[in-house]
PDB file of C-alpha atoms in Angstrom:
ATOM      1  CA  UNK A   1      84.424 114.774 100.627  1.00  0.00           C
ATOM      2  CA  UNK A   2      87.517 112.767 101.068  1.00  0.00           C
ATOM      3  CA  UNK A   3      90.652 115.134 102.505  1.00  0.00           C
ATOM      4  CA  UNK A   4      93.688 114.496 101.283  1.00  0.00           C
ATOM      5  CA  UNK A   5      97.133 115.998 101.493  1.00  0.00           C
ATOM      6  CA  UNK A   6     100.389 116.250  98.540  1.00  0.00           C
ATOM      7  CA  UNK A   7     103.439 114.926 100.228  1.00  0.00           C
ATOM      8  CA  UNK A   8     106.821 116.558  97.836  1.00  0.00           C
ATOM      9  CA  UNK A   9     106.003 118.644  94.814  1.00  0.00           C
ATOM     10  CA  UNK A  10     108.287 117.608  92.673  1.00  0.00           C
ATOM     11  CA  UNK A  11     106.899 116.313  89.166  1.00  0.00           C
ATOM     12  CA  UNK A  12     104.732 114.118  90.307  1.00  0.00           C
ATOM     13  CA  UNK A  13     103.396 115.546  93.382  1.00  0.00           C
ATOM     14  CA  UNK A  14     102.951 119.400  91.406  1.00  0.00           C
ATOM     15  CA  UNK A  15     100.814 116.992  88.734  1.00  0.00           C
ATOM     16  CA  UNK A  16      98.625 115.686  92.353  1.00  0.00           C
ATOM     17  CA  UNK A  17      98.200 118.909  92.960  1.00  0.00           C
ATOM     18  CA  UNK A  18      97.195 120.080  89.408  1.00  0.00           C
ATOM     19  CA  UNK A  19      94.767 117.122  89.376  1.00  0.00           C
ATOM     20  CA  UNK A  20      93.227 117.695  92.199  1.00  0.00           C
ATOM     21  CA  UNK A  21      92.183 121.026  92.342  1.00  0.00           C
ATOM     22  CA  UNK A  22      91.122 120.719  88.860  1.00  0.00           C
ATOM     23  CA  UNK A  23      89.383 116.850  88.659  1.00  0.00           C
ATOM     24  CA  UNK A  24      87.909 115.555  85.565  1.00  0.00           C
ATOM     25  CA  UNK A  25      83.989 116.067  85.722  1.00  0.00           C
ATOM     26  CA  UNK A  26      82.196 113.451  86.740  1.00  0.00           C
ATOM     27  CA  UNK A  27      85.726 111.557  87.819  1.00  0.00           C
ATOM     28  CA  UNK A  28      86.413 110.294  91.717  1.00  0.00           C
ATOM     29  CA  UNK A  29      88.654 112.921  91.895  1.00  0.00           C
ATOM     30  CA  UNK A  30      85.854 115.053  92.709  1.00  0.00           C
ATOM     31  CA  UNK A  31      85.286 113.319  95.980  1.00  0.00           C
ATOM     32  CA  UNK A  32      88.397 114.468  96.799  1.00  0.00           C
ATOM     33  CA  UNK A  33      89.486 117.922  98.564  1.00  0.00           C
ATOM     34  CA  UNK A  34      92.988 118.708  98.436  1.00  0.00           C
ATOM     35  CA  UNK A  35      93.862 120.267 102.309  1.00  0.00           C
ATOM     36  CA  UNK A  36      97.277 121.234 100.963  1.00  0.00           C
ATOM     37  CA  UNK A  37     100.888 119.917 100.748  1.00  0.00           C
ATOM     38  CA  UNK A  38     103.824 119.049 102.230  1.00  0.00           C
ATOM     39  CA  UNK A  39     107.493 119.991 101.319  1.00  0.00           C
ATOM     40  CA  UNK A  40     110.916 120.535 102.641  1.00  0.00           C
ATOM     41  CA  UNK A  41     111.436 123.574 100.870  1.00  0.00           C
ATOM     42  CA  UNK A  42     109.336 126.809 101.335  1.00  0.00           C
ATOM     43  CA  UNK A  43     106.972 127.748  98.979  1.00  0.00           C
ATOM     44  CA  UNK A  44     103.631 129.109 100.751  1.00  0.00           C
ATOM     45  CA  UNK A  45     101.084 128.351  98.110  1.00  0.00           C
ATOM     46  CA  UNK A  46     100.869 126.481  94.730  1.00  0.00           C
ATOM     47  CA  UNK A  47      97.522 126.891  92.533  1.00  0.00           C
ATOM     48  CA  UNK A  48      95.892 128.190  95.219  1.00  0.00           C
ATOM     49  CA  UNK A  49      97.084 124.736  97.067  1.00  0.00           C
ATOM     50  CA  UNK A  50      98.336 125.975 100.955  1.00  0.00           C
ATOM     51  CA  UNK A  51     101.907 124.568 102.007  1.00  0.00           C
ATOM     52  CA  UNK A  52     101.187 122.863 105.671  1.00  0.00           C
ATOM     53  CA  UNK A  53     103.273 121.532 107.887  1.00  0.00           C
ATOM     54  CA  UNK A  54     103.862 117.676 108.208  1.00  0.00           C
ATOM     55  CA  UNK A  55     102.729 117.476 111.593  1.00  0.00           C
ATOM     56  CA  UNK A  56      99.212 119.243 110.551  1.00  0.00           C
ATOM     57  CA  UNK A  57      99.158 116.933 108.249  1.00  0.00           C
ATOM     58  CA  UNK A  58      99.628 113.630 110.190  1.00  0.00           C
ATOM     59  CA  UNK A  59      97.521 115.136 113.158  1.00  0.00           C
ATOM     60  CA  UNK A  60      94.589 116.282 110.549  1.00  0.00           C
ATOM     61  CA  UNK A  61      91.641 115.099 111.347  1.00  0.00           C
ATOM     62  CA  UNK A  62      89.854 116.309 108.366  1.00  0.00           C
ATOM     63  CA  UNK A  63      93.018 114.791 106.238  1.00  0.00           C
ATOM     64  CA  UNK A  64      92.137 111.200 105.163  1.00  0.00           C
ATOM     65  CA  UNK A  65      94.363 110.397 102.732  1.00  0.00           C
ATOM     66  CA  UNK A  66      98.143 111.129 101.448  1.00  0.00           C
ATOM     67  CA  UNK A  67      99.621 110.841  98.007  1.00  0.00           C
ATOM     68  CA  UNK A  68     103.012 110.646  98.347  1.00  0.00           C
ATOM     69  CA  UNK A  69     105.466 111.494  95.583  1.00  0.00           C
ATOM     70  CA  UNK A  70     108.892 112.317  97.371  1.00  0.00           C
ATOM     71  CA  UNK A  71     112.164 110.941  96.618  1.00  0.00           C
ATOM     72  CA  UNK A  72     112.331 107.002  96.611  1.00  0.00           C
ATOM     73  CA  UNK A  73     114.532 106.954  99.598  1.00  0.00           C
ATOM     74  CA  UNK A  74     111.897 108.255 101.907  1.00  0.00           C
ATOM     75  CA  UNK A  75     108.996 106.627 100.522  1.00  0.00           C
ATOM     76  CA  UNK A  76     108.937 104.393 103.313  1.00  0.00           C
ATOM     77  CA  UNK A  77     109.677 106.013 106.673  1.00  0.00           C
ATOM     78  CA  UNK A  78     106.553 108.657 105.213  1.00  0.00           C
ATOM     79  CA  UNK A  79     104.442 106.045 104.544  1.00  0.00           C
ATOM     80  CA  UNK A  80     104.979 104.686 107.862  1.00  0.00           C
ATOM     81  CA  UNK A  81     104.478 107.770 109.591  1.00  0.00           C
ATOM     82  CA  UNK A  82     100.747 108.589 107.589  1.00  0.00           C
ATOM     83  CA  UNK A  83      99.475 104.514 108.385  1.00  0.00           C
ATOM     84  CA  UNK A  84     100.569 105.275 112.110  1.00  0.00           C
ATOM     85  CA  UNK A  85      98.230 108.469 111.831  1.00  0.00           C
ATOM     86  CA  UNK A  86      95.519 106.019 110.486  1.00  0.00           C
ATOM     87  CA  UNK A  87      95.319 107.757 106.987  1.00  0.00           C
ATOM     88  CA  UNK A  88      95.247 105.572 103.454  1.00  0.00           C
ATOM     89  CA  UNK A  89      98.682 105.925 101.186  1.00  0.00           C
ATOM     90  CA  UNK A  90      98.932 106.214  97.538  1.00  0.00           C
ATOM     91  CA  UNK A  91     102.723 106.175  96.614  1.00  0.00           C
ATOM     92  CA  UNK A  92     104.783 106.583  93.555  1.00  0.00           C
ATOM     93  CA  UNK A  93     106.781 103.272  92.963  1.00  0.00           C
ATOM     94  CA  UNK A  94     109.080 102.168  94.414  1.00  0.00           C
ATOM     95  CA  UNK A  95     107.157 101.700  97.960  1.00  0.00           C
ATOM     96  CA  UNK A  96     110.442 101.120  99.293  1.00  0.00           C
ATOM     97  CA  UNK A  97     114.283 100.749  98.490  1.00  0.00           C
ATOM     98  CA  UNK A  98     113.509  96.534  99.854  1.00  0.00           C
ATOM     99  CA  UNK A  99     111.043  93.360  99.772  1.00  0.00           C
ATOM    100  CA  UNK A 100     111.203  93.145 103.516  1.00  0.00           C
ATOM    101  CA  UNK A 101     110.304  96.743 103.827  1.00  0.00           C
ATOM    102  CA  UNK A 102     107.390  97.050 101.387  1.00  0.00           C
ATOM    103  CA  UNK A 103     106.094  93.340 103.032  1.00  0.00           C
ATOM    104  CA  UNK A 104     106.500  94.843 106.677  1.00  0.00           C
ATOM    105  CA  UNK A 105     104.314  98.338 105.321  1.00  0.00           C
ATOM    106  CA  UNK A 106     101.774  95.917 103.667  1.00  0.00           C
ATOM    107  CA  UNK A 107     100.768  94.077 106.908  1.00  0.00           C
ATOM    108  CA  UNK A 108     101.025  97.084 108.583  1.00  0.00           C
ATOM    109  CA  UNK A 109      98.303  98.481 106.609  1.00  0.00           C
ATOM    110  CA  UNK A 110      96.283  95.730 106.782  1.00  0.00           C
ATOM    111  CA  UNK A 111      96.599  95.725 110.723  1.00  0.00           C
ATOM    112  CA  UNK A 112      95.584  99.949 110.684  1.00  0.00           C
ATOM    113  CA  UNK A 113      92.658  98.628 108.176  1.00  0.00           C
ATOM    114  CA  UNK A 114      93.918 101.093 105.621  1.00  0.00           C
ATOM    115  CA  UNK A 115      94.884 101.156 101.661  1.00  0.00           C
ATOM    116  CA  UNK A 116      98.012 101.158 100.691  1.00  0.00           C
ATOM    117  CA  UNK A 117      98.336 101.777  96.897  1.00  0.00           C
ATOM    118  CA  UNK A 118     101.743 102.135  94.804  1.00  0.00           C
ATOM    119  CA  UNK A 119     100.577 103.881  91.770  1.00  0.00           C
ATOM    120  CA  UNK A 120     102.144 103.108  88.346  1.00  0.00           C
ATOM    121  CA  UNK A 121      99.952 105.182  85.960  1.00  0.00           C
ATOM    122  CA  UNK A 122     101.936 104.296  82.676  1.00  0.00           C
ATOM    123  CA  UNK A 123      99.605 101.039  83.134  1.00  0.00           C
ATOM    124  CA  UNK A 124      96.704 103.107  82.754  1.00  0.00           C
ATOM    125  CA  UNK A 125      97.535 105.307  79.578  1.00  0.00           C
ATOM    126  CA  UNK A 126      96.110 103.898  76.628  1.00  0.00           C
ATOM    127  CA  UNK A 127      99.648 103.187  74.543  1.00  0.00           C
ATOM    128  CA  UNK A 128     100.229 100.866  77.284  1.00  0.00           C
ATOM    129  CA  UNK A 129      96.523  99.200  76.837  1.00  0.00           C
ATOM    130  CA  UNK A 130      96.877  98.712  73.052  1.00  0.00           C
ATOM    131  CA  UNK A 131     100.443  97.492  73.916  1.00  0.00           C
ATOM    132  CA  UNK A 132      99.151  94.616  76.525  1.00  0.00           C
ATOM    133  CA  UNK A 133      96.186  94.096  73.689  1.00  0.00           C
ATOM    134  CA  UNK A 134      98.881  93.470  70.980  1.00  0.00           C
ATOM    135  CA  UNK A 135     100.982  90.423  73.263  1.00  0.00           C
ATOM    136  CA  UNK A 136      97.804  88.732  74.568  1.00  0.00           C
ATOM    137  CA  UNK A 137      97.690  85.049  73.741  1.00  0.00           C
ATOM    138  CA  UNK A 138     101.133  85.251  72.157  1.00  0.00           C
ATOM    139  CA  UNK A 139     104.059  83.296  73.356  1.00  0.00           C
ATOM    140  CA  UNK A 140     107.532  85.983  74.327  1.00  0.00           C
ATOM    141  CA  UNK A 141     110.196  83.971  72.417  1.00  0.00           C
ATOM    142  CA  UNK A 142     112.967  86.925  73.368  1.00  0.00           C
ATOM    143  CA  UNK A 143     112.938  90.409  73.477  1.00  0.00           C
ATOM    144  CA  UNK A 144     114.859  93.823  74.533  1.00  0.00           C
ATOM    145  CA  UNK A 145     113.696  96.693  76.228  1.00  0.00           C
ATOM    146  CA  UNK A 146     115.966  99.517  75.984  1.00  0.00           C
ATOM    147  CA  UNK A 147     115.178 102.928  77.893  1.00  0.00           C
ATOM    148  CA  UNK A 148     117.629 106.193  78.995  1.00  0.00           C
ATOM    149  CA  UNK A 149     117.497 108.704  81.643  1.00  0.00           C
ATOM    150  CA  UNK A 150     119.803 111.221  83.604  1.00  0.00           C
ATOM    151  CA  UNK A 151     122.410 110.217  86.349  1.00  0.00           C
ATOM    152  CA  UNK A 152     119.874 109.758  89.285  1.00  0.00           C
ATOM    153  CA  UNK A 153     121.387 110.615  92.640  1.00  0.00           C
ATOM    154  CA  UNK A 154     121.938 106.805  94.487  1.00  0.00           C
ATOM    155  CA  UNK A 155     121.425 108.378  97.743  1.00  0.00           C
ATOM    156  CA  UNK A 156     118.093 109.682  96.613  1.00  0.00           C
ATOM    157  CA  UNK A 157     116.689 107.339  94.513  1.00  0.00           C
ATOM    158  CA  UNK A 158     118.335 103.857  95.726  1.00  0.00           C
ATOM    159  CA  UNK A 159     120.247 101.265  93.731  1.00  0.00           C
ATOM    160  CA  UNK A 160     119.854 102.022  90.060  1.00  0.00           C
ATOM    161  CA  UNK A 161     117.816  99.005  89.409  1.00  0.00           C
ATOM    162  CA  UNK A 162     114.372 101.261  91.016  1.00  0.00           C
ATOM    163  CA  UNK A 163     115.110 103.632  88.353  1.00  0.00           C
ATOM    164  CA  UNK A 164     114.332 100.992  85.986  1.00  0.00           C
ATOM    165  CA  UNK A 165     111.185  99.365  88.324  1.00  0.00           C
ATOM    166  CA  UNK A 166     108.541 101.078  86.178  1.00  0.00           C
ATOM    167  CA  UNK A 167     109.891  98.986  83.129  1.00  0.00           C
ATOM    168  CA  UNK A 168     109.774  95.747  85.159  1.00  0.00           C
ATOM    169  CA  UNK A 169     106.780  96.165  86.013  1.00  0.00           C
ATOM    170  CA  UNK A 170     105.547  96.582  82.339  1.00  0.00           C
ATOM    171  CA  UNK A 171     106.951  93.416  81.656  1.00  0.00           C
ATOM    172  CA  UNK A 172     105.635  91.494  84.632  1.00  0.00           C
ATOM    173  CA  UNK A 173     101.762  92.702  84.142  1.00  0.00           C
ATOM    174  CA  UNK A 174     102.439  92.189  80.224  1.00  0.00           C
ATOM    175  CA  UNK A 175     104.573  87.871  80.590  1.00  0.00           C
ATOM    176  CA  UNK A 176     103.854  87.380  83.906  1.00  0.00           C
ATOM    177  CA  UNK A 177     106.677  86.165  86.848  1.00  0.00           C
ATOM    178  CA  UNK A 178     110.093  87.118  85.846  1.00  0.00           C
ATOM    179  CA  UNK A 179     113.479  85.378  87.209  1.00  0.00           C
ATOM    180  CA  UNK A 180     116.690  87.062  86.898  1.00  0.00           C
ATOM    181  CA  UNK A 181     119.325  84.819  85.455  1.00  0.00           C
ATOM    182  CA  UNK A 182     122.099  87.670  84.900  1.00  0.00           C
ATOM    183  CA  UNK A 183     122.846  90.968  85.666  1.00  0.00           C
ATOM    184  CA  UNK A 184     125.903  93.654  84.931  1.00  0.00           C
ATOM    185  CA  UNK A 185     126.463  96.957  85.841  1.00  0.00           C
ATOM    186  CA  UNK A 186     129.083  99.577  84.095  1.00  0.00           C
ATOM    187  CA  UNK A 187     130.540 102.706  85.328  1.00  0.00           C
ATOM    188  CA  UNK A 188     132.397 105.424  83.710  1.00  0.00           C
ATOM    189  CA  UNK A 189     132.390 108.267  86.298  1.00  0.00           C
ATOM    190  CA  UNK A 190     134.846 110.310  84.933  1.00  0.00           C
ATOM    191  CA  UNK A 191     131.730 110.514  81.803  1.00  0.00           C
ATOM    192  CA  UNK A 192     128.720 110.230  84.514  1.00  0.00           C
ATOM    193  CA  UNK A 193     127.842 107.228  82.711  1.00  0.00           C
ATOM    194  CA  UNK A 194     126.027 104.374  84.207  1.00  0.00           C
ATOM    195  CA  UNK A 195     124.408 101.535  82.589  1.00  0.00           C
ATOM    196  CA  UNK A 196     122.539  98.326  83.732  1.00  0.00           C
ATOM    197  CA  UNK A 197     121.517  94.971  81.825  1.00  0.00           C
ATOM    198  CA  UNK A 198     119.628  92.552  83.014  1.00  0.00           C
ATOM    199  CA  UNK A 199     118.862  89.125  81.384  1.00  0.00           C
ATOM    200  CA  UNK A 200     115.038  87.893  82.640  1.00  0.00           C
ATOM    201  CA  UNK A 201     113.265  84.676  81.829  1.00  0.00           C
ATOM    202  CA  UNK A 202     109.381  83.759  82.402  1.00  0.00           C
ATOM    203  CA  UNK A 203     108.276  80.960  83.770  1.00  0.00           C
ATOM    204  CA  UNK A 204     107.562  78.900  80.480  1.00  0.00           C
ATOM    205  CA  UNK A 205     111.626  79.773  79.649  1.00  0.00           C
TER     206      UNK A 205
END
């Protein structure tokens, strides 16, 4: 069995935990045993899932693994600390708030000979398979992608731009290479309104 830990149990990392202490018969999952999670907040036991401390966790030797599904902001100083432990990393996208920061934790990896993964499972649902089934072979001529959320906290969750990196990535796996030719941002505080568009071309234009 593989040990692994949950690092934040918000959405994402209460779904980890979900997942793993139930995995899908005859899955990987099952080579997995969930040693518990982490979190800054005090909660003693989830699904039968025991809250550990972060310093168990990193000095673990029975932990092998961490899934990590905190706020974006932190993504990277965690992941740093689990590679330094020599455990793998799964992450939630963004890996971190910078290209020089997700480069510098890539080579790091590579030096600790461990995985670093940044999960995106929208790629893996089946809409999005029939989706990237539907555009193969066919030429983008122009198109919009148009998608809404809450007010994300910038302090959290970095410059508004990551809250949109799931979309970009869509569009990346689905035209390949993108290059920003344009971008705008508007603000209406006084409404809690915020709203970015960005103009993209492929390579073929």
């Amino acid at each position: 069995m593989f040990g692994t830990v949950v690092v934040g149990v918000g959405i994402a990392g209460l779904a980890r935990i979900r997942d793993l202490m139930n995995p899908m018969p005859s899955s990987p999952s099952e080579h997995l045993k969930l040693f518990g999670f982490v979190s800054r907040r005090s909660f003693g036991n989830i699904n039968d899932a025991k809250q550990i401390s972060l310093e168990d966790a990193l000095r673990s030797q029975e932990i092998h693994a961490a899934f990590i599904s905190t706020e974006n902001k932190s993504h990277e100083e965690t992941i740093r600390m689990f590679l330094e432990a020599g455990k793998h990393v799964l992450v939630e996208y963004p890996m971190a708030l910078s290209a020089k920061a997700a480069h510098e934790l890539w080579e790091m990896a590579e030096q600790k000979d461990k995985i670093l993964h940044v999960e995106h499972i929208e790629l893996l649902t089946e809409e999005y398979k029939q989706l990237k089934k539907e555009v193969a072979g066919k030429d983008l001529v122009k198109g919009t992608l148009h998608f809404t959320g809450s007010v994300l906290d910038e302090n959290k969750t970095g410059f508004p731009a990551f809250s949109g990196i799931a979309r970009l990535t869509w569009l990346i796996d689905l035209f390949g290479d993108l290059t920003v030719t344009s971008a705008t941002r508007e603000k209406q505080k006084d409404k809690n309104y915020s709203r970015m568009t960005v103009h993209f071309q492929t390579a073929s234009k």
